[in-house]
XYZ file of C-alpha atoms in Angstrom:
627
model
C -93.751 11.762 28.624
C -90.151 11.537 30.550
C -87.021 14.108 28.826
C -85.177 10.991 27.901
C -87.863 9.416 26.522
C -88.995 12.473 24.235
C -84.964 13.148 22.966
C -84.626 9.309 22.142
C -87.618 9.605 19.402
C -86.147 12.184 17.853
C -83.233 11.109 17.363
C -85.361 7.483 15.853
C -86.359 10.055 13.627
C -83.520 11.318 12.165
C -81.391 8.364 11.930
C -84.229 6.973 9.934
C -84.009 10.274 8.165
C -81.273 10.000 7.747
C -80.490 6.526 6.823
C -83.881 6.289 4.639
C -82.960 10.124 2.114
C -80.702 10.616 0.367
C -79.564 13.923 -1.470
C -80.960 11.954 -4.931
C -82.769 9.466 -6.641
C -82.335 8.064 -9.462
C -85.011 8.122 -10.209
C -86.014 12.488 -9.702
C -82.533 14.226 -10.830
C -80.465 11.862 -12.342
C -81.435 12.647 -16.149
C -82.601 10.031 -17.878
C -81.977 8.658 -21.609
C -83.587 9.997 -24.160
C -82.370 12.970 -21.921
C -78.625 11.892 -22.763
C -79.029 12.099 -25.691
C -80.305 15.060 -26.578
C -78.598 17.642 -24.483
C -74.999 16.040 -23.920
C -72.261 14.088 -25.652
C -70.582 11.548 -24.665
C -67.108 10.511 -24.144
C -65.911 9.344 -27.879
C -64.325 5.926 -26.733
C -67.400 4.634 -24.820
C -70.255 2.886 -26.674
C -73.538 4.434 -26.219
C -76.029 3.686 -23.788
C -78.044 0.208 -24.139
C -81.042 -0.080 -25.300
C -84.092 1.057 -22.493
C -84.348 -2.730 -22.142
C -80.401 -4.112 -22.033
C -79.804 -1.547 -19.375
C -79.220 -1.298 -15.734
C -80.774 2.349 -15.383
C -83.269 0.939 -16.272
C -84.404 -1.876 -14.358
C -82.978 0.667 -11.359
C -86.138 2.438 -12.523
C -88.195 -0.021 -12.788
C -87.307 -1.463 -9.498
C -88.197 2.019 -7.471
C -91.156 2.220 -9.194
C -91.830 -1.544 -8.118
C -91.154 -0.717 -4.827
C -92.614 2.234 -3.910
C -92.222 3.804 -0.099
C -94.414 6.074 0.949
C -93.797 9.148 2.193
C -91.774 10.693 4.284
C -92.795 10.164 8.112
C -94.021 13.848 9.311
C -91.697 15.220 12.405
C -92.406 13.563 15.903
C -95.022 15.767 18.109
C -93.225 17.602 20.360
C -95.259 17.543 24.239
C -93.663 20.931 24.612
C -96.483 21.854 22.310
C -98.768 24.429 23.353
C -102.094 23.161 21.152
C -101.639 19.702 23.664
C -101.147 21.700 27.190
C -104.560 20.591 27.698
C -104.770 17.507 25.449
C -102.543 14.041 26.815
C -104.913 11.995 24.234
C -103.999 14.352 20.574
C -99.982 14.091 21.768
C -100.518 10.025 21.868
C -102.881 10.361 19.223
C -100.029 11.978 16.710
C -96.564 10.084 18.836
C -98.058 6.828 17.972
C -99.426 7.977 13.935
C -95.396 8.253 14.002
C -94.472 5.958 14.924
C -96.507 4.066 12.690
C -95.100 6.320 9.881
C -91.423 5.583 10.520
C -92.379 1.626 11.060
C -94.680 1.325 7.773
C -91.318 3.806 5.862
C -88.207 1.650 7.653
C -90.189 -1.355 6.609
C -90.171 -0.470 2.283
C -87.424 1.363 2.824
C -85.455 -2.295 3.327
C -87.541 -3.716 0.751
C -86.029 -1.338 -1.669
C -83.290 -2.016 -1.086
C -83.028 -5.846 -1.444
C -84.585 -5.328 -4.429
C -81.909 -2.787 -5.179
C -78.930 -4.402 -4.269
C -80.872 -7.637 -6.369
C -79.940 -5.608 -9.415
C -77.728 -4.570 -9.233
C -76.302 -8.498 -8.421
C -77.148 -9.013 -11.271
C -75.800 -6.466 -13.846
C -72.451 -7.754 -12.279
C -73.165 -11.462 -12.245
C -73.983 -11.249 -15.806
C -73.295 -8.284 -17.495
C -71.272 -6.495 -15.687
C -69.179 -3.993 -18.572
C -72.478 -3.486 -19.945
C -73.394 -1.752 -16.849
C -69.966 -0.001 -16.574
C -70.472 2.168 -19.504
C -73.580 2.362 -19.008
C -72.279 4.161 -15.599
C -69.444 6.025 -17.239
C -71.662 7.664 -20.125
C -74.418 9.906 -18.252
C -72.660 13.487 -17.250
C -70.602 13.560 -14.388
C -72.123 16.894 -13.131
C -75.342 14.999 -13.048
C -73.744 11.319 -11.910
C -70.330 11.506 -10.376
C -71.624 8.227 -8.727
C -74.848 5.949 -8.849
C -76.519 6.731 -5.892
C -79.777 5.719 -5.225
C -82.568 7.039 -2.804
C -81.622 3.833 -0.445
C -79.507 0.945 -1.506
C -75.307 0.144 -2.000
C -73.467 2.632 -3.363
C -71.827 2.230 -7.189
C -68.290 4.162 -6.980
C -67.523 3.795 -11.228
C -65.433 7.075 -12.164
C -61.693 6.601 -11.976
C -61.283 10.297 -9.810
C -63.764 8.970 -7.264
C -63.036 5.338 -7.006
C -59.461 6.544 -5.893
C -60.933 8.338 -3.445
C -62.737 5.593 -2.312
C -59.679 3.128 -2.044
C -57.687 6.032 -0.441
C -59.918 7.242 2.226
C -59.841 4.158 4.936
C -60.858 6.733 7.532
C -64.577 6.588 5.307
C -64.658 4.253 3.571
C -63.865 1.013 5.356
C -63.315 -3.567 4.383
C -65.495 -3.917 7.824
C -67.686 -5.782 5.025
C -64.814 -8.905 5.230
C -63.769 -8.396 9.263
C -65.487 -10.851 10.416
C -65.537 -14.437 8.214
C -62.138 -12.836 8.490
C -61.848 -13.799 12.157
C -63.236 -17.339 12.442
C -58.868 -18.123 11.410
C -58.155 -15.367 14.804
C -57.937 -17.421 17.953
C -61.344 -17.946 19.896
C -61.159 -14.645 22.964
C -63.574 -17.048 24.972
C -60.755 -18.870 24.941
C -57.587 -16.484 25.044
C -59.054 -13.172 26.084
C -55.948 -10.880 24.304
C -55.953 -12.521 21.860
C -56.315 -10.108 18.311
C -59.173 -10.983 16.376
C -58.064 -9.557 12.777
C -56.447 -10.386 9.671
C -54.806 -7.115 8.886
C -56.676 -6.529 5.395
C -60.355 -6.527 7.246
C -58.939 -3.841 9.401
C -57.950 0.256 8.927
C -58.025 0.975 12.361
C -54.142 2.364 12.569
C -53.635 0.461 15.082
C -54.370 -2.975 14.672
C -53.345 -2.692 10.403
C -49.715 -0.838 10.664
C -47.574 -2.455 12.353
C -49.249 -6.391 10.291
C -48.252 -4.147 7.217
C -44.849 -3.792 8.161
C -43.673 -7.554 9.008
C -45.763 -9.410 6.237
C -43.881 -7.238 3.590
C -40.715 -8.105 5.706
C -41.991 -11.701 5.207
C -43.473 -11.541 1.592
C -40.701 -8.129 -0.836
C -40.169 -7.891 -4.167
C -36.692 -8.688 -2.973
C -37.940 -12.037 -3.675
C -38.970 -11.422 -7.946
C -35.654 -14.869 -8.899
C -37.069 -17.198 -6.824
C -40.738 -16.161 -7.692
C -40.184 -16.168 -11.337
C -37.921 -19.335 -11.518
C -41.434 -21.034 -9.165
C -43.628 -19.404 -11.774
C -41.255 -20.920 -14.748
C -41.384 -24.141 -13.793
C -44.944 -24.965 -12.484
C -45.985 -23.556 -16.066
C -43.931 -25.379 -18.088
C -44.131 -29.103 -16.064
C -47.965 -27.822 -17.574
C -47.479 -27.135 -20.904
C -44.353 -29.979 -21.423
C -47.929 -32.432 -19.819
C -49.230 -30.723 -22.933
C -46.616 -31.459 -25.836
C -46.018 -34.991 -24.707
C -50.076 -35.316 -24.686
C -50.299 -35.616 -28.047
C -53.766 -33.689 -28.136
C -52.581 -30.263 -29.432
C -54.870 -28.629 -26.467
C -54.559 -27.636 -22.954
C -57.369 -26.096 -20.808
C -55.369 -23.996 -19.102
C -58.106 -23.018 -16.039
C -57.887 -26.589 -13.933
C -53.943 -26.684 -15.096
C -50.917 -23.117 -15.324
C -53.576 -20.861 -13.747
C -54.709 -23.575 -10.526
C -51.061 -24.969 -10.352
C -48.446 -22.577 -11.284
C -50.641 -19.684 -7.723
C -50.688 -23.997 -5.507
C -46.716 -23.971 -5.757
C -46.055 -20.261 -5.048
C -48.050 -21.155 -1.549
C -46.586 -24.377 -1.104
C -42.703 -22.840 -1.765
C -42.713 -19.232 -1.580
C -45.635 -18.980 1.314
C -44.497 -22.403 2.945
C -48.481 -24.369 2.946
C -47.112 -27.205 0.626
C -49.409 -30.019 -0.639
C -48.223 -33.433 -1.622
C -49.181 -36.078 -4.048
C -51.957 -38.702 -2.607
C -49.185 -41.136 -0.500
C -46.276 -38.843 -1.256
C -44.119 -38.583 2.439
C -44.596 -35.255 3.562
C -42.316 -32.905 5.894
C -45.099 -33.499 8.726
C -42.881 -36.475 10.911
C -44.841 -40.460 9.453
C -46.974 -38.016 7.601
C -47.929 -38.841 3.928
C -50.386 -36.723 0.983
C -54.150 -37.773 2.796
C -53.685 -38.546 5.872
C -55.267 -38.155 8.842
C -54.275 -36.311 12.434
C -55.204 -34.873 15.178
C -55.101 -31.998 15.823
C -53.119 -29.907 18.225
C -54.168 -29.529 21.866
C -51.617 -26.478 21.822
C -54.236 -24.639 19.550
C -57.269 -26.428 20.855
C -56.250 -24.768 23.642
C -57.170 -20.829 21.875
C -58.562 -22.468 18.900
C -62.191 -23.594 18.873
C -63.139 -26.376 15.969
C -66.590 -26.366 15.553
C -65.920 -28.482 12.640
C -63.963 -31.135 12.017
C -62.333 -33.225 14.188
C -58.779 -33.916 13.400
C -56.326 -32.588 10.685
C -55.418 -33.433 7.426
C -52.053 -33.560 4.797
C -53.452 -31.608 1.929
C -53.324 -33.030 -1.745
C -53.176 -30.487 -4.126
C -56.725 -31.037 -4.965
C -57.716 -30.787 -1.150
C -55.683 -27.536 -0.357
C -56.968 -25.770 -3.602
C -60.665 -26.524 -2.513
C -59.999 -25.284 0.839
C -58.410 -22.540 -0.454
C -61.623 -21.588 -2.418
C -63.682 -22.329 0.273
C -62.691 -20.285 2.468
C -61.876 -17.421 -0.240
C -65.236 -17.723 -1.222
C -67.357 -17.271 1.868
C -64.934 -13.955 3.096
C -65.047 -12.152 0.037
C -68.368 -13.399 -1.628
C -71.575 -14.819 0.097
C -73.088 -11.769 1.227
C -76.571 -12.771 0.188
C -78.085 -14.294 2.496
C -81.404 -15.119 0.062
C -78.961 -17.059 -2.427
C -80.141 -20.441 -1.992
C -76.400 -21.571 -1.431
C -75.366 -19.344 1.081
C -75.890 -21.714 3.984
C -74.064 -24.288 2.986
C -70.679 -21.929 1.216
C -70.821 -20.379 5.321
C -70.716 -24.282 5.878
C -67.880 -24.776 3.637
C -66.206 -21.963 4.296
C -66.091 -21.873 8.157
C -65.133 -26.217 7.944
C -61.746 -25.304 4.748
C -60.806 -22.493 7.788
C -60.679 -24.867 10.541
C -59.235 -27.469 8.403
C -56.229 -24.883 7.092
C -55.613 -23.295 10.241
C -55.403 -26.898 11.656
C -52.688 -27.389 8.965
C -51.625 -24.276 9.202
C -50.085 -24.334 12.916
C -49.361 -28.087 12.129
C -46.645 -26.732 9.724
C -45.704 -24.451 12.559
C -45.363 -26.286 14.996
C -41.996 -28.308 13.060
C -40.294 -25.385 11.038
C -40.316 -23.859 14.869
C -38.499 -27.341 16.256
C -36.425 -27.983 13.418
C -35.152 -24.028 13.734
C -34.710 -24.120 17.630
C -31.993 -27.225 16.614
C -30.272 -24.954 14.653
C -31.377 -27.356 11.613
C -32.031 -26.564 7.790
C -35.782 -25.090 7.215
C -36.581 -24.063 3.132
C -36.684 -20.314 3.137
C -40.937 -19.771 3.333
C -42.964 -16.547 4.239
C -43.882 -18.730 6.872
C -40.467 -19.444 7.998
C -39.282 -15.935 8.117
C -42.426 -14.955 10.718
C -40.711 -18.197 12.995
C -37.266 -16.343 12.316
C -38.891 -12.881 13.275
C -40.193 -14.587 16.389
C -36.299 -15.752 17.505
C -35.023 -12.797 16.517
C -37.120 -10.731 18.294
C -36.214 -13.344 21.460
C -33.066 -13.037 21.216
C -31.661 -9.487 20.170
C -35.629 -7.902 20.888
C -34.347 -3.523 20.695
C -32.653 -3.891 18.119
C -35.437 -5.554 16.024
C -38.084 -3.042 17.616
C -35.762 -0.157 17.163
C -36.215 -0.981 13.712
C -39.792 -1.392 14.053
C -40.473 1.178 15.047
C -38.205 3.606 13.217
C -40.001 2.755 9.737
C -43.762 2.808 11.598
C -42.107 6.394 13.461
C -43.981 5.726 16.887
C -43.280 4.113 20.049
C -44.941 0.791 20.062
C -46.213 -0.235 23.825
C -44.524 -2.940 25.601
C -44.546 -6.288 24.289
C -46.516 -5.008 20.989
C -44.164 -6.699 18.961
C -43.880 -9.880 20.250
C -47.847 -10.163 20.196
C -48.057 -9.251 16.782
C -45.772 -12.625 16.503
C -46.816 -15.046 18.031
C -48.005 -18.723 17.674
C -51.262 -17.514 16.698
C -50.528 -14.071 14.517
C -47.885 -15.879 12.490
C -50.776 -18.758 11.567
C -53.310 -16.326 11.287
C -51.512 -13.858 9.055
C -50.230 -16.911 6.768
C -54.106 -18.332 6.926
C -54.949 -14.395 5.334
C -52.618 -14.717 2.430
C -52.663 -18.218 1.675
C -55.963 -17.369 1.284
C -55.871 -14.776 -1.343
C -53.472 -16.461 -3.174
C -55.097 -18.914 -5.139
C -58.043 -17.990 -6.456
C -57.771 -14.876 -8.669
C -54.648 -15.094 -9.657
C -56.412 -18.403 -11.246
C -59.155 -16.496 -12.808
C -56.831 -13.761 -13.704
C -54.166 -16.242 -15.817
C -57.195 -17.327 -17.551
C -58.790 -13.631 -18.284
C -55.439 -12.815 -19.671
C -55.450 -15.289 -22.031
C -58.800 -14.925 -23.110
C -57.918 -11.098 -24.042
C -55.140 -12.656 -25.329
C -56.709 -14.553 -28.035
C -59.338 -11.839 -28.720
C -56.111 -9.359 -29.623
C -55.344 -12.336 -32.029
C -58.964 -12.200 -33.442
C -59.361 -8.602 -34.237
C -61.454 -7.132 -31.436
C -59.286 -5.235 -29.517
C -57.227 -2.381 -31.466
C -54.267 -2.133 -30.250
C -51.718 1.167 -30.673
C -48.521 1.476 -30.254
C -47.338 -2.040 -31.343
C -49.131 -4.072 -29.323
C -49.733 -6.407 -31.081
C -50.273 -10.000 -30.068
C -47.129 -11.538 -33.092
C -45.224 -9.177 -30.623
C -45.700 -11.078 -27.041
C -45.462 -13.907 -29.603
C -41.778 -12.382 -29.784
C -40.961 -11.002 -26.808
C -42.256 -14.508 -25.465
C -39.914 -16.781 -27.425
C -36.812 -14.098 -25.948
C -34.293 -16.127 -24.063
C -32.716 -15.542 -21.105
C -29.012 -15.423 -22.641
C -30.149 -12.856 -25.683
C -29.319 -9.030 -25.034
C -33.462 -8.005 -25.071
C -34.577 -10.717 -22.517
C -35.380 -8.124 -19.401
C -36.519 -5.950 -21.810
C -39.201 -8.787 -23.896
C -40.264 -10.201 -19.529
C -40.958 -6.450 -19.138
C -43.119 -6.095 -22.202
C -45.243 -9.547 -21.527
C -45.358 -8.093 -18.139
C -47.354 -5.158 -19.594
C -48.739 -7.585 -21.760
C -50.746 -8.925 -18.576
C -51.307 -6.030 -16.879
C -53.254 -4.629 -20.328
C -55.375 -8.165 -21.016
C -56.276 -8.067 -17.423
C -57.491 -4.103 -17.210
C -59.559 -4.558 -19.803
C -61.648 -7.796 -18.479
C -59.812 -7.932 -14.510
C -60.570 -11.119 -12.276
C -63.310 -9.490 -10.275
C -65.092 -6.145 -11.220
C -65.470 -4.941 -8.149
C -64.228 -4.517 -4.064
C -66.577 -3.749 -1.587
C -66.461 -1.141 0.938
C -68.537 0.115 4.591
C -68.706 4.243 4.691
C -68.559 4.856 8.526
C -68.729 8.421 8.722
C -71.436 11.236 6.776
C -68.890 12.797 4.151
C -69.188 14.373 0.809
C -66.337 13.175 -0.818
C -66.136 10.903 -4.279
C -67.869 13.852 -6.045
C -69.640 16.212 -3.909
C -72.426 13.453 -2.801
C -73.220 12.960 0.581
C -73.631 10.077 2.234
C -74.413 8.747 4.879
C -72.605 6.475 7.997
C -73.362 2.344 7.152
C -73.815 2.681 3.153
C -72.804 -0.042 1.035
C -70.097 0.926 -1.707
C -68.546 -1.042 -4.538
C -65.439 0.757 -5.854
C -65.720 -0.307 -9.459
C -61.377 -0.636 -10.066
C -62.361 -2.277 -13.798
C -64.599 0.652 -14.325
C -62.451 3.166 -12.878
C -59.985 1.689 -15.775
C -61.606 2.184 -18.221
C -63.039 5.883 -17.937
C -61.730 7.998 -20.914
C -61.431 10.643 -18.379
C -57.827 9.586 -16.857
C -57.583 6.057 -19.172
C -56.635 7.471 -22.585
C -58.535 4.920 -25.552
C -59.447 2.693 -23.282
C -61.504 -0.050 -25.295
C -57.770 -0.064 -26.635
C -54.768 -2.655 -26.296
C -51.593 -0.420 -26.012
C -48.557 -1.767 -23.662
C -46.781 0.945 -23.943
C -49.150 3.257 -21.428
C -47.707 4.965 -18.934
C -48.270 3.095 -15.431
C -48.490 6.698 -13.244
C -46.303 5.308 -10.488
C -47.336 6.490 -7.804
C -45.439 6.181 -4.366
C -47.521 5.089 -1.235
C -46.010 5.930 1.819
C -42.115 5.429 0.952
C -41.042 8.190 3.737
C -42.118 5.776 6.009
C -43.160 2.387 6.416
C -43.241 0.814 2.784
C -39.684 2.509 2.431
C -38.622 -1.211 0.311
C -42.096 -1.067 -1.657
C -42.002 -0.482 -5.302
C -45.240 2.619 -6.040
C -48.184 1.678 -6.852
C -49.765 2.272 -9.939
C -52.966 4.564 -10.658
C -53.458 2.965 -14.369
C -53.355 -0.393 -14.125
C -55.733 -1.623 -9.795
C -55.938 -5.454 -11.209
C -54.328 -5.512 -6.927
C -55.845 -3.009 -6.024
C -54.442 1.318 -3.995
C -52.994 2.317 -1.076
C -53.280 0.750 2.335
C -54.758 -2.112 0.625
C -52.699 -2.842 -2.058
C -52.316 -6.666 -2.267
C -49.652 -8.316 0.245
C -49.034 -11.452 -2.738
C -48.313 -8.169 -6.158
C -45.202 -9.060 -7.247
C -45.869 -12.475 -7.004
C -48.717 -12.305 -8.450
C -47.094 -9.742 -11.416
C -44.974 -13.243 -11.697
C -47.049 -15.246 -12.400
C -48.888 -13.707 -14.933
C -45.854 -12.821 -17.076
C -44.846 -16.274 -16.708
C -48.219 -17.653 -17.628
C -48.567 -16.543 -20.315
C -44.941 -16.520 -22.059
C -45.618 -20.224 -21.275
C -48.425 -20.323 -22.955
C -46.967 -17.958 -25.799
C -43.910 -20.686 -26.531
C -46.214 -23.600 -27.267
C -46.505 -22.004 -31.008
C -49.841 -20.648 -32.660
C -52.454 -20.870 -30.792
C -56.411 -21.390 -31.241
C -58.970 -20.561 -28.904
C -61.058 -23.987 -28.277
C -63.824 -22.760 -26.210
C -65.036 -20.157 -25.092
C -63.732 -19.358 -20.618
C -66.218 -20.799 -18.490
C -67.636 -18.982 -15.272
C -68.781 -21.107 -12.498
C -72.580 -20.783 -11.581
C -72.260 -16.804 -9.828
C -70.189 -15.563 -12.902
C -67.087 -14.975 -9.609
C -64.587 -18.556 -10.401
C -62.818 -19.832 -13.642
C -63.396 -23.320 -14.966
C -62.681 -23.563 -17.514
C -60.694 -22.234 -21.013
C -59.978 -24.652 -23.509
C -56.770 -23.933 -25.752
C -55.813 -25.316 -29.149
C -51.500 -25.346 -30.100
């Protein structure tokens, strides 16, 4: 056997062993429920584990038992072993046996990994908080994170979740990258094109410059503008509900949907229109079709659509939702609607890309002719592009100072090209509607639970106090204080039941930074920020409603590229943490605050329905509230 072939076989076995054998398996080394009850004291602020018949860990154990692994393959035979010196047939036979054992183990490991992933997916979709409570109740020394022998990992404790989100060199957002890249240029047409949006990359040379650019275009200094937009839209819907005379509002398709859509339209600059309503695009109205841009088709491939559309509110919302679902929630290829969701996501990406580019072309023409344009993220990026062309050296010096590294020649211009502006606006818009809609619905659901006494409240954090804050008028001396308290009500309501529950990460290097548990490259990691916000190790009285909590604000790169960024919270993780802290966090918090304020000003509220989610438990469908 050739030396090269022998080394290849050895490397194969090593990779397989690394991939499929963990330091500890739940089945063998994590304590069973009855052992925990006998030997461990559970945190007093968490309920005891569920009965075995309703246990996540029991389901995992059953999945492992139902999908046994064969014995680990023996080491590959060494052709230099003296026993093969005069017996090549024996070596060949042993080698074939080893190869067969590896193939058998690999196949069984794949089946078990899929079974474990299925159990995790089921619990995330149906009862995530019971799963988190059960995992948090395990002794830290035996389960700092949940790591089965084979399958995805769940990181549930606060310290480890923060570490996972901080260590972008070890745990990356690569799972999202491929579908995000659909909004970028086709490299077969534009070989020098970038194929990333910053939420889908952790490579410093790609992420940092885009981050600086976009955080100049979306800034916390816009709070007054955002508040006015959110308040106007929220109150438009509450007034509409009052005028209908039914004494009821379904918050999901009204306030929760349209307040973030208003932000997308009037702040990000991707407008929607009523059907037949004149649009900014000359000669076009809401719902009209128009030809795909020749300039765009030179760099971007359309595979599903033949013409573009000026969207109505429903069309824009559906594009955003379909693109969001495909990028962030459509990973299970065995799900019956996987292919349909992928198709819808691609179609939505093409419609959004075509429309954003048409707006970009129009507003750039207006700016070049010195005509007034609305102040939006889109027009700010175009202005940066034009400023760079007119006064490049000064602008580049400002950016270089923030990054503290020299930029390659022409790099800033490439990042402010029409293509990058288009894809960056696309990425921002896709994240700006679906999550805020669900967040608003969950906030109101939690507030109704607070009103009904389902949550213990501390430090005068009652529902009645929230109503008092909402009724404070702008001319009151306590107005600013009341708004801040409403913001905390929204954050606290969402801490108890946040939109989504986990962030997906990919382990890209062997490491043991999460509680000392060794993880191998290629491991899929669920960073359960919803569990972290309920972790009694860090969050005192985690099941109680308390708007006086210390947010534990910490700066992030405040001495560098995020010098203008507000500190981030260690307690409220709904908008992420670290590098990928939500770009739209300021808009989102104001949206939640103003939506809550408008609802509480309706008068006494009463639940008319439970919060209804879609079949995958991913998106809010309905929450009817009487007033």
